[in-house]
Structures are given as C-alpha cells and as structure tokens.
Amino acid sequence: ALEAREIRRLGGQVTIGLALPMGERTLIAELPPTRVLEALTLAVGALDVGVWVVDGRGDVLADNLGGNGGTSSANLATLPVVRAALDHTTLPDSFDHEGRRWQAAVARSPLLDWAFVSRMPVGLDNPRIRFAVGVLLLALAASVLVGFLLAPLWAGWMARPIDQLVQRARDVAA
C-alpha cells in the first residue's frame, strides 16, 4: 500500500493520502488525521492505554494521549520501540520517552503499512499500580489503627484470669 502525508493545496490542511491497488485499478483516498484519531479513540474506548498510529516512515498519524488534538507531525522512527515495530523485530521490554518509562505492544497493518503502538507507563507512573499501592497502604494503616484500638481490650481480656489468680493468692495470704 502506498501512503503519503501531504499538505493539501487548497486550504493548506494536512491530510493522509492513501493509494490501495485493487486489481488493475487503484483506489485513492484522502483522510484527515482527525478521522484516524476518532477511529483510534473509538477502538481504545475506556482503556487506560496510549496508542500511536505510526506510518511506515515512523511519522505519527494519531496519538490518543498526545497534544495537538491527537494529531502530530512527529517522527518517532529513532525511538527503539517504533524502530522495532517498523523493522518487524522483537520489541524492547520497556523504553524511555518524555521522561517516563513505558511498556509497549504493537499490532501491524500490512495493507496500510501502519503500526499501532500501544503503550502503558511502568511502575508508579501507571495509574493502576498507583491505585493498588494506595489501597494497600490504606489497608495497612487501617489494620494498624484497629490493632492499636483493640490491643488494650484484648490485653485486658487475656490478663483477667491472671488478675483473678493474683487476687485469690492475696486473699489466701491475708
């Protein structure tokens, strides 16, 4: 599939040009990047994951977490995970981008020669992990608080037979 990003002569808008061979004919289409972003947003749904749609040269066609309305003219071909996606090689376990550590997965479209690079932050940058750590710390604090409140009551209950034995010993000694 031949695909090129061009600036449209009328209006100066950036579009994605597609040419798909269909037998003896070729289907030519022009697609604004916002349409790609809309489809991406619909596909991702409520998942807490970022996705780059990257063309065969490493240009970002859409980014559901990015600025610029989700469209970008960035080229990420030098980023190890994108390079691996474009070269059809094994992805690195994690990668650094914009000061954060990420894990990634890739799905490829051979027809369009696009790669869909999903990414999720690693460690405490990940909202799910941060939430789980928060819940664990809250549970620990609650159990310590309950322990401090119940310890005197439990100690009194455990000491009651010894106190009774001491009292009887005093009565016998007196």
GROMACS .gro file of C-alpha atoms in nm, residues 87-164:
model
   78
   87ASP     CA    1   1.152  -0.344   1.122
   88HIS     CA    2   0.921  -0.629   1.239
   89THR     CA    3   1.168  -0.726   1.513
   90THR     CA    4   1.123  -0.806   1.880
   91LEU     CA    5   1.015  -0.512   2.092
   92PRO     CA    6   1.228  -0.398   2.385
   93ASP     CA    7   1.089  -0.483   2.730
   94SER     CA    8   1.048  -0.113   2.804
   95PHE     CA    9   1.154   0.223   2.666
   96ASP     CA   10   1.201   0.582   2.779
   97HIS     CA   11   1.000   0.865   2.624
   98GLU     CA   12   0.929   1.216   2.752
   99GLY     CA   13   1.090   1.142   3.089
  100ARG     CA   14   0.882   0.833   3.164
  101ARG     CA   15   0.938   0.459   3.131
  102TRP     CA   16   0.685   0.269   2.918
  103GLN     CA   17   0.596  -0.086   2.812
  104ALA     CA   18   0.463  -0.136   2.462
  105ALA     CA   19   0.283  -0.377   2.233
  106VAL     CA   20   0.246  -0.350   1.858
  107ALA     CA   21  -0.016  -0.452   1.604
  108ARG     CA   22   0.067  -0.408   1.236
  109SER     CA   23  -0.149  -0.344   0.933
  110PRO     CA   24   0.033  -0.487   0.632
  111LEU     CA   25  -0.227  -0.341   0.396
  112LEU     CA   26  -0.169   0.017   0.513
  113ASP     CA   27   0.191  -0.035   0.630
  114TRP     CA   28   0.095   0.121   0.962
  115ALA     CA   29   0.191   0.012   1.312
  116PHE     CA   30  -0.039   0.060   1.610
  117VAL     CA   31   0.193   0.101   1.910
  118SER     CA   32   0.009   0.077   2.241
  119ARG     CA   33   0.198   0.196   2.545
  120MET     CA   34   0.144   0.199   2.918
  121PRO     CA   35   0.358   0.363   3.188
  122VAL     CA   36   0.572   0.137   3.406
  123GLY     CA   37   0.586   0.149   3.786
  124LEU     CA   38   0.421   0.428   3.985
  125ASP     CA   39   0.362   0.628   3.667
  126ASN     CA   40   0.094   0.368   3.586
  127PRO     CA   41  -0.242   0.481   3.736
  128ARG     CA   42  -0.349   0.122   3.807
  129ILE     CA   43  -0.033   0.043   4.001
  130ARG     CA   44  -0.052   0.375   4.184
  131PHE     CA   45  -0.414   0.296   4.281
  132ALA     CA   46  -0.320  -0.056   4.400
  133VAL     CA   47  -0.033   0.081   4.612
  134GLY     CA   48  -0.268   0.340   4.760
  135VAL     CA   49  -0.524   0.073   4.851
  136LEU     CA   50  -0.253  -0.143   5.010
  137LEU     CA   51  -0.119   0.147   5.217
  138LEU     CA   52  -0.472   0.239   5.325
  139ALA     CA   53  -0.540  -0.123   5.429
  140LEU     CA   54  -0.213  -0.135   5.623
  141ALA     CA   55  -0.291   0.193   5.802
  142ALA     CA   56  -0.643   0.073   5.885
  143SER     CA   57  -0.517  -0.258   6.027
  144VAL     CA   58  -0.254  -0.078   6.239
  145LEU     CA   59  -0.521   0.161   6.370
  146VAL     CA   60  -0.756  -0.126   6.453
  147GLY     CA   61  -0.466  -0.304   6.625
  148PHE     CA   62  -0.389   0.000   6.841
  149LEU     CA   63  -0.756   0.035   6.937
  150LEU     CA   64  -0.814  -0.334   7.012
  151ALA     CA   65  -0.481  -0.409   7.182
  152PRO     CA   66  -0.581  -0.268   7.525
  153LEU     CA   67  -0.914  -0.454   7.521
  154TRP     CA   68  -0.754  -0.781   7.418
  155ALA     CA   69  -0.474  -0.742   7.674
  156GLY     CA   70  -0.732  -0.685   7.948
  157TRP     CA   71  -0.929  -0.992   7.843
  158MET     CA   72  -0.612  -1.206   7.833
  159ALA     CA   73  -0.490  -1.078   8.170
  160ARG     CA   74  -0.823  -1.130   8.350
  161PRO     CA   75  -0.753  -1.495   8.461
  162ILE     CA   76  -0.406  -1.395   8.585
  163ASP     CA   77  -0.553  -1.098   8.774
  164GLN     CA   78  -0.810  -1.333   8.935
   0.00000   0.00000   0.00000
